[in-house]
CSV table of C-alpha atoms in Angstrom, one decimal:
chain,number,residue,atom,x,y,z
A,1,MET,CA,103.4,228.1,5.9
A,2,THR,CA,102.5,225.7,3.2
A,3,GLY,CA,103.4,222.0,3.0
A,4,ARG,CA,105.2,220.4,0.2
A,5,THR,CA,103.2,218.9,-2.6
A,6,GLY,CA,104.1,217.0,-5.7
A,7,PRO,CA,106.8,214.5,-6.5
A,8,ALA,CA,109.2,215.9,-3.9
A,9,ALA,CA,106.8,215.3,-1.0
A,10,PHE,CA,106.0,211.8,-2.3
A,11,ARG,CA,109.7,210.9,-2.3
A,12,SER,CA,110.3,212.2,1.2
A,13,ASP,CA,107.3,210.2,2.6
A,14,GLY,CA,108.4,207.0,0.8
A,15,ARG,CA,111.9,207.2,2.3
A,16,GLY,CA,110.5,207.6,5.8
A,17,ARG,CA,108.3,204.5,5.5
A,18,ALA,CA,111.2,202.4,4.1
A,19,GLY,CA,113.4,203.4,7.1
A,20,VAL,CA,110.8,202.4,9.5
A,21,LEU,CA,110.2,199.0,7.8
A,22,LEU,CA,114.0,198.3,7.7
A,23,ALA,CA,114.3,199.0,11.5
A,24,VAL,CA,111.4,196.6,12.2
A,25,LEU,CA,113.0,193.9,10.1
A,26,LEU,CA,116.4,194.3,11.8
A,27,ALA,CA,114.7,194.1,15.2
A,28,ALA,CA,113.0,190.8,14.3
A,29,ILE,CA,116.1,189.2,12.6
A,30,LEU,CA,118.8,190.2,15.0
A,31,PRO,CA,117.8,187.8,17.9
A,32,ALA,CA,117.7,184.9,15.4
A,33,LEU,CA,121.1,185.8,14.1
A,34,LEU,CA,122.5,185.9,17.7
A,35,LEU,CA,121.0,182.5,18.5
A,36,THR,CA,122.5,181.0,15.4
A,37,ALA,CA,125.9,182.3,16.2
A,38,THR,CA,125.7,181.0,19.8
A,39,GLY,CA,124.6,177.5,18.5
A,40,ALA,CA,127.5,177.5,16.0
A,41,ARG,CA,130.0,178.2,18.8
A,42,ALA,CA,128.5,175.4,20.9
A,43,GLU,CA,128.8,172.9,18.0
A,44,SER,CA,132.4,173.8,17.3
A,45,PRO,CA,134.9,170.8,17.5
A,46,GLY,CA,136.6,172.3,20.5
A,47,ALA,CA,133.3,172.4,22.5
A,48,ALA,CA,131.9,169.0,21.4
A,49,ASP,CA,135.1,167.0,21.7
A,50,PRO,CA,137.1,168.6,24.6
A,51,LYS,CA,140.4,166.9,25.7
A,52,PRO,CA,139.8,164.2,28.3
A,53,LEU,CA,141.0,165.2,31.8
A,54,VAL,CA,141.6,163.2,34.9
A,55,THR,CA,142.1,164.5,38.5
A,56,LEU,CA,143.0,162.6,41.6
A,57,SER,CA,142.0,163.2,45.2
A,58,GLU,CA,145.6,162.4,46.4
A,59,LYS,CA,148.8,162.4,44.5
A,60,GLN,CA,150.5,159.8,46.7
A,61,ALA,CA,149.2,156.8,48.6
A,62,GLY,CA,150.4,153.4,49.8
A,63,LYS,CA,149.4,149.9,48.9
A,64,GLY,CA,146.0,149.1,50.4
A,65,GLY,CA,144.7,152.7,50.3
A,66,GLU,CA,142.1,154.2,48.1
A,67,ILE,CA,141.9,157.3,46.0
A,68,THR,CA,139.0,159.0,44.1
A,69,VAL,CA,139.4,159.5,40.4
A,70,LYS,CA,137.4,162.2,38.7
A,71,GLY,CA,137.2,162.9,35.0
A,72,LYS,CA,135.5,165.2,32.5
A,73,GLY,CA,135.6,165.9,28.8
A,74,TRP,CA,135.0,162.3,27.8
A,75,ARG,CA,132.3,161.0,25.4
A,76,PRO,CA,128.9,160.6,27.1
A,77,ASP,CA,127.9,157.0,28.1
A,78,THR,CA,131.3,155.6,27.4
A,79,LEU,CA,132.9,152.6,29.3
A,80,LEU,CA,136.3,153.4,30.7
A,81,MET,CA,139.0,151.4,32.4
A,82,MET,CA,141.1,152.8,35.2
A,83,LEU,CA,144.5,151.3,36.1
A,84,ILE,CA,147.7,152.1,38.1
A,85,CYS,CA,150.6,151.6,35.7
A,86,GLY,CA,154.3,151.7,36.4
A,87,GLN,CA,157.2,152.7,34.1
A,88,SER,CA,155.0,155.4,32.7
A,89,THR,CA,154.8,159.2,32.4
A,90,PRO,CA,152.1,161.4,30.8
A,91,GLY,CA,154.6,162.4,28.1
A,92,ARG,CA,155.7,158.9,27.0
A,93,GLY,CA,152.6,157.0,27.9
A,94,VAL,CA,152.5,153.5,29.4
A,95,ILE,CA,155.7,151.7,28.3
A,96,GLY,CA,155.0,148.0,27.8
A,97,GLY,CA,151.3,148.4,27.5
A,98,THR,CA,148.9,147.1,30.1
A,99,ASN,CA,151.5,144.5,31.1
A,100,SER,CA,153.0,147.3,33.2
A,101,CYS,CA,149.7,147.9,35.1
A,102,SER,CA,148.0,146.3,38.1
A,103,ASN,CA,145.2,144.8,36.0
A,104,ALA,CA,143.7,142.7,38.8
A,105,ASP,CA,142.9,145.9,40.8
A,106,GLY,CA,141.6,148.0,38.0
A,107,ARG,CA,138.1,149.4,37.9
A,108,ALA,CA,135.6,150.1,35.2
A,109,VAL,CA,133.4,153.2,35.1
A,110,THR,CA,130.8,154.6,32.7
A,111,THR,CA,130.6,158.4,32.0
A,112,ASP,CA,127.4,160.3,32.4
A,113,LYS,CA,125.5,162.3,29.9
A,114,LYS,CA,128.0,165.2,30.2
A,115,GLY,CA,131.1,163.0,29.8
A,116,ALA,CA,132.1,163.1,33.5
A,117,PHE,CA,132.6,160.4,36.1
A,118,THR,CA,133.7,159.9,39.7
A,119,LYS,CA,135.1,156.5,40.9
A,120,LYS,CA,137.1,155.1,43.8
A,121,LEU,CA,140.3,153.2,42.8
A,122,PRO,CA,142.2,150.9,45.2
A,123,VAL,CA,145.9,151.5,45.4
A,124,ALA,CA,148.0,148.5,44.2
A,125,GLU,CA,151.6,148.1,43.3
A,126,PRO,CA,152.2,147.6,39.5
A,127,PRO,CA,154.5,144.7,38.4
A,128,VAL,CA,157.2,147.2,37.2
A,129,PRO,CA,158.9,150.0,39.1
A,130,CYS,CA,157.6,153.6,39.1
A,131,PRO,CA,157.4,156.4,37.9
A,132,CYS,CA,153.7,155.6,38.0
A,133,VAL,CA,150.5,157.0,36.5
A,134,VAL,CA,146.8,156.5,36.8
A,135,HIS,CA,145.9,155.4,33.3
A,136,VAL,CA,142.3,155.9,32.1
A,137,ALA,CA,141.3,154.7,28.6
A,138,THR,CA,138.2,153.9,26.7
A,139,VAL,CA,137.2,150.2,26.3
A,140,THR,CA,134.9,150.4,23.2
A,141,GLY,CA,134.6,152.8,20.3
A,142,GLU,CA,137.1,155.4,19.3
A,143,GLN,CA,140.2,155.2,21.4
A,144,ALA,CA,140.9,158.0,24.0
A,145,LEU,CA,143.1,158.0,27.0
A,146,ALA,CA,144.5,160.2,29.7
A,147,ASP,CA,147.4,159.7,32.2
A,148,THR,CA,148.0,161.5,35.5
A,149,VAL,CA,151.1,161.3,37.7
A,150,PHE,CA,150.7,159.2,40.8
A,151,VAL,CA,153.2,158.0,43.4
A,152,VAL,CA,152.8,154.6,45.0
A,153,ALA,CA,154.4,154.9,48.4
A,154,GLY,CA,157.0,152.3,49.2
A,155,HIS,CA,157.2,151.0,45.6
A,156,PRO,CA,160.6,150.9,43.9
A,157,VAL,CA,161.5,153.6,41.4
A,158,ALA,CA,163.7,153.1,38.4
A,159,ALA,CA,164.7,155.3,35.5
A,160,LEU,CA,162.8,155.0,32.2
A,161,PRO,CA,164.6,153.3,29.3
A,162,LYS,CA,166.4,155.9,27.1
A,163,GLN,CA,165.2,156.7,23.7
A,164,THR,CA,168.2,156.4,21.3
A,165,GLY,CA,166.3,157.0,18.1
A,166,ASP,CA,163.0,156.4,16.3
A,167,GLY,CA,162.0,152.8,15.7
A,168,LYS,CA,159.4,152.3,13.0
A,169,LEU,CA,157.7,148.9,12.3
A,170,ALA,CA,156.0,148.0,9.0
A,171,VAL,CA,154.4,144.8,7.8
A,172,LEU,CA,156.5,143.3,5.0
A,173,ALA,CA,154.2,140.4,4.0
A,174,ALA,CA,150.6,139.6,4.0
A,175,THR,CA,149.1,138.5,7.3
A,176,ARG,CA,147.5,135.0,7.8
A,177,LEU,CA,145.7,133.1,10.4
A,178,GLU,CA,147.1,129.7,11.4
A,179,GLY,CA,145.7,126.9,13.5
A,180,ASP,CA,142.7,124.7,13.5
A,181,SER,CA,139.6,124.4,15.6
A,182,GLY,CA,139.2,121.4,17.9
A,183,ILE,CA,136.2,119.2,18.5
A,184,LEU,CA,135.2,121.5,21.4
A,185,THR,CA,134.7,124.4,19.1
A,186,TRP,CA,132.0,122.4,17.4
A,187,PHE,CA,130.2,122.4,20.7
A,188,GLY,CA,130.6,126.2,21.3
A,189,ALA,CA,134.1,126.6,22.7
A,190,PRO,CA,135.9,129.9,21.8
A,191,PRO,CA,137.5,129.7,18.4
A,192,SER,CA,141.2,130.6,18.5
A,193,ARG,CA,143.9,131.2,15.9
A,194,ARG,CA,147.5,132.7,15.6
A,195,LEU,CA,147.9,135.9,13.6
A,196,VAL,CA,151.2,135.4,11.8
A,197,PHE,CA,153.0,138.3,9.9
A,198,THR,CA,156.5,139.6,9.2
A,199,VAL,CA,157.5,143.1,10.3
A,200,GLY,CA,160.6,145.1,9.5
A,201,ASN,CA,162.2,148.0,11.3
A,202,LEU,CA,162.4,151.0,9.0
A,203,GLY,CA,163.7,153.3,11.7
A,204,SER,CA,167.2,154.1,13.0
A,205,ALA,CA,166.7,152.5,16.5
A,206,PRO,CA,165.9,149.0,17.7
A,207,VAL,CA,162.4,148.2,18.8
A,208,LYS,CA,162.3,146.0,21.9
A,209,ASP,CA,159.2,144.1,23.0
A,210,PRO,CA,156.8,146.0,20.8
A,211,VAL,CA,153.1,146.1,21.9
A,212,PHE,CA,150.6,145.5,19.2
A,213,GLN,CA,146.9,145.8,19.3
A,214,VAL,CA,144.7,143.1,17.8
A,215,GLY,CA,141.1,144.1,17.0
A,216,THR,CA,138.1,141.9,16.1
A,217,ALA,CA,135.1,143.3,14.3
A,218,HIS,CA,131.8,141.5,13.5
A,219,GLY,CA,129.0,143.0,11.5
A,220,VAL,CA,128.1,146.6,12.4
A,221,TYR,CA,129.7,146.4,15.8
A,222,ALA,CA,132.8,148.5,16.6
A,223,THR,CA,136.2,146.9,16.6
A,224,GLN,CA,137.2,145.5,20.0
A,225,TRP,CA,141.0,146.1,20.6
A,226,GLU,CA,143.2,144.0,22.8
A,227,GLU,CA,146.9,144.5,23.5
A,228,ARG,CA,149.4,141.8,22.6
A,229,GLN,CA,153.0,142.1,23.5
A,230,TRP,CA,155.7,140.3,21.4
A,231,ARG,CA,158.9,139.4,23.2
A,232,GLY,CA,161.9,140.2,21.1
A,233,THR,CA,164.0,142.9,19.5
A,234,VAL,CA,163.8,144.1,15.9
A,235,GLU,CA,167.1,145.7,14.9
A,236,PRO,CA,167.2,148.6,12.4
A,237,GLY,CA,166.9,147.3,8.9
A,238,ARG,CA,166.0,143.8,10.1
A,239,LYS,CA,162.8,141.8,10.0
A,240,ALA,CA,161.1,139.4,12.3
A,241,ARG,CA,158.3,136.9,12.2
A,242,VAL,CA,155.6,137.7,14.8
A,243,GLU,CA,152.9,135.4,16.0
A,244,LEU,CA,150.0,136.8,18.2
A,245,PRO,CA,147.1,134.8,19.6
A,246,VAL,CA,143.6,135.7,18.5
A,247,GLU,CA,140.5,134.3,20.4
A,248,LEU,CA,136.8,135.0,19.9
A,249,THR,CA,134.0,134.6,22.4
A,250,ALA,CA,132.3,131.3,23.1
A,251,GLY,CA,129.8,130.3,20.4
A,252,ALA,CA,131.0,132.9,17.9
A,253,HIS,CA,130.3,132.3,14.2
A,254,GLY,CA,130.0,134.3,11.1
A,255,ASP,CA,132.3,136.7,9.3
A,256,TYR,CA,134.9,138.5,11.4
A,257,GLN,CA,137.5,141.1,10.5
A,258,ILE,CA,140.9,140.8,12.4
A,259,SER,CA,142.9,144.1,12.4
A,260,LEU,CA,146.5,144.7,13.5
A,261,LYS,CA,147.6,148.1,14.9
A,262,TYR,CA,150.9,149.4,16.1
A,263,GLY,CA,150.8,152.7,17.9
A,264,THR,CA,148.0,154.6,16.1
A,265,LYS,CA,148.5,153.1,12.7
A,266,VAL,CA,146.6,150.1,11.4
A,267,LEU,CA,149.1,147.8,9.7
A,268,ALA,CA,147.0,145.0,8.3
A,269,GLU,CA,143.5,143.5,8.2
A,270,GLN,CA,142.6,139.8,7.8
A,271,PRO,CA,139.1,138.3,7.3
A,272,TRP,CA,138.1,135.2,9.2
A,273,GLY,CA,135.1,133.1,8.5
A,274,VAL,CA,134.0,131.1,11.6
A,275,GLY,CA,131.7,128.1,11.1
A,276,ARG,CA,128.5,127.6,13.1
A,277,PRO,CA,128.8,125.3,16.2
A,278,TRP,CA,126.5,122.7,14.9
A,279,GLY,CA,127.1,120.5,18.0
A,280,VAL,CA,125.1,123.0,20.1
A,281,THR,CA,122.2,122.8,17.6
A,282,LEU,CA,122.3,119.0,17.7
A,283,PHE,CA,122.3,119.2,21.5
A,284,TRP,CA,119.1,121.3,21.5
A,285,ILE,CA,117.4,119.1,19.0
A,286,LEU,CA,118.2,116.0,21.1
A,287,LEU,CA,117.0,117.9,24.2
A,288,CYS,CA,113.7,118.7,22.5
A,289,LEU,CA,113.2,115.0,21.7
A,290,VAL,CA,114.3,113.4,24.9
A,291,VAL,CA,112.5,115.7,27.3
A,292,PRO,CA,109.0,115.2,25.8
A,293,ALA,CA,109.7,111.4,25.6
A,294,ALA,CA,110.7,111.4,29.3
A,295,VAL,CA,107.6,113.4,30.3
A,296,PHE,CA,105.4,111.0,28.3
A,297,ARG,CA,106.9,108.0,30.0
A,298,ILE,CA,106.4,109.6,33.5
A,299,GLY,CA,102.8,110.5,32.6
A,300,MET,CA,102.0,107.0,31.4
A,301,ALA,CA,103.5,105.6,34.6
A,302,ILE,CA,101.3,107.9,36.7
A,303,VAL,CA,98.2,107.0,34.7
A,304,ASP,CA,98.9,103.3,35.1
A,305,LYS,CA,99.3,103.9,38.9
A,306,VAL,CA,96.1,105.7,39.5
A,307,ARG,CA,93.8,104.0,37.0
A,308,PRO,CA,90.9,101.8,38.5
A,309,ARG,CA,91.5,98.0,38.9
A,310,PRO,CA,89.0,95.2,38.1
A,311,ALA,CA,86.9,93.7,40.9
A,312,HIS,CA,88.8,90.4,41.1
A,313,ALA,CA,92.1,92.2,41.4
A,314,ALA,CA,90.9,94.8,43.9
A,315,GLY,CA,91.6,92.4,46.9
A,316,ARG,CA,95.0,91.5,45.6
A,317,ARG,CA,96.1,95.0,45.0
A,318,GLY,CA,98.2,95.0,48.1
A,319,GLN,CA,99.7,91.5,47.5
A,320,ARG,CA,102.8,90.9,45.6
A,321,PRO,CA,102.5,88.4,42.8
A,322,SER,CA,104.1,85.1,43.4
A,323,PRO,CA,107.2,84.4,41.4
A,324,ARG,CA,105.8,80.9,40.6
A,325,THR,CA,102.6,82.3,39.0
A,326,GLY,CA,102.1,81.0,35.5
A,327,VAL,CA,104.8,78.3,35.9
A,328,THR,CA,103.7,74.8,34.8
A,329,VAL,CA,105.7,71.7,35.8
A,330,ARG,CA,105.6,68.8,33.4
A,331,PHE,CA,106.6,65.3,34.6
A,332,PRO,CA,107.9,62.7,32.2
A,333,LYS,CA,105.4,60.1,31.0
A,334,LEU,CA,105.9,56.5,32.0
A,335,ARG,CA,104.6,53.8,29.6
A,336,ARG,CA,103.6,50.4,30.9
A,337,SER,CA,105.2,47.6,29.0
A,338,PRO,CA,102.9,44.5,28.2
A,339,ALA,CA,103.5,41.2,30.0
A,340,PRO,CA,105.5,38.6,28.0
A,341,ASP,CA,103.0,35.7,28.4
A,342,ALA,CA,99.9,37.8,28.1
A,343,GLY,CA,97.8,37.4,25.0
A,344,PRO,CA,95.9,40.1,23.3
A,345,ALA,CA,93.4,41.8,25.4
A,346,PRO,CA,89.8,40.9,24.6
A,347,ALA,CA,87.9,43.5,22.8
A,348,THR,CA,85.0,44.0,25.1
A,349,GLY,CA,84.4,47.6,24.4
A,350,PRO,CA,86.0,50.8,23.5
A,351,SER,CA,89.7,50.8,24.2
A,352,THR,CA,90.8,52.5,27.4
A,353,THR,CA,94.2,53.5,28.5
A,354,THR,CA,95.3,53.5,32.1
A,355,ALA,CA,98.1,55.8,33.0
A,356,ALA,CA,100.7,54.1,35.1
A,357,LEU,CA,101.5,55.6,38.4
A,358,PRO,CA,105.1,56.5,39.0
A,359,TRP,CA,105.4,54.6,42.2
A,360,PHE,CA,104.4,51.3,40.6
A,361,THR,CA,106.6,49.1,38.5
A,362,PRO,CA,105.2,47.0,35.7
A,363,ASP,CA,105.9,43.7,37.7
A,364,SER,CA,104.4,45.0,41.0
A,365,ALA,CA,101.2,46.4,39.5
A,366,PRO,CA,98.0,44.3,40.3
A,367,SER,CA,96.9,42.1,37.4
A,368,GLU,CA,93.5,40.5,36.7
A,369,HIS,CA,95.1,37.0,36.1
A,370,ARG,CA,96.8,36.8,39.6
A,371,PRO,CA,94.9,35.0,42.4
A,372,THR,CA,93.7,36.9,45.3
A,373,THR,CA,93.1,35.8,48.9
A,374,LYS,CA,89.4,35.4,48.3
A,375,GLY,CA,89.6,32.9,45.6
A,376,HIS,CA,90.7,32.1,42.1
A,377,SER,CA,89.7,34.0,39.1
């Protein structure tokens, strides 16, 4: 039996080698393709951003009790706020905002690297009737929230307000900031203003006591949102003037951006330039001048106290100086008047002046012309 030779044999051998090479390449590339597909599924939006979930250890508890709140599916390392809110359901949310929650008994918690948390929450009665929920929401960054039904034992229960239609608010005029800063702001007090704007109801139902969100942003930091409720009702097709307080932190200065949001829609933005509190700078400058001066004075007093004294003052170191030291008393000078019958004094030598003593009078003073007991002059 003879083997094949020539072009046919060459083509057969080449096809075999190509098949072997293709099988080796597939064996090497297939694991890499599988890993890529697995990574793509792990990075899908549904896996990276799951819906936040909250579970409770008990569905019902009375005032003064305590429940354990567990959550998962949140962003990692995110600060959350947990509250018990009344007049709320998971479907409609918290009606009235955080004004319907027991804010004084809320708790803050930070999620771990996997977006989960476990925290104990004291049971408190909200300021409005139930139905109640445990409301968990993010404090900073992108807003995310979750509500879970909870029953506060012994707390009143009332029906939720009926929804008769859809109310829709829109800003009709430009927003503005009103108010002035006082003298305390110059020394670091929190700057405050009033955000004034006009809204109109474009829907078919009245909007009663709407809850707005006022956000403040500074530099590259994320916007910090705070809820502000306006008391009043905006009828369909009507407009209303709304004023909401805005307050920054103590010592704030620079360029800030004030945002207004209703629901999930940002209605307006307003810049706010806050001046530097120069009073604080002046205080530190004065402090830097006064403190060294006081230290210098204290140091000089200590040096004066411990320095060596002269020899003549060493014995008097323990004595107090007399208050009369250095005081000189000057008595008035008395001049002696010449006798009326006396002639000029003989010039026997250089003139001498005798000071008259104060206890002698000119008439009683002894004279050289008066006789004495021993004889006549």
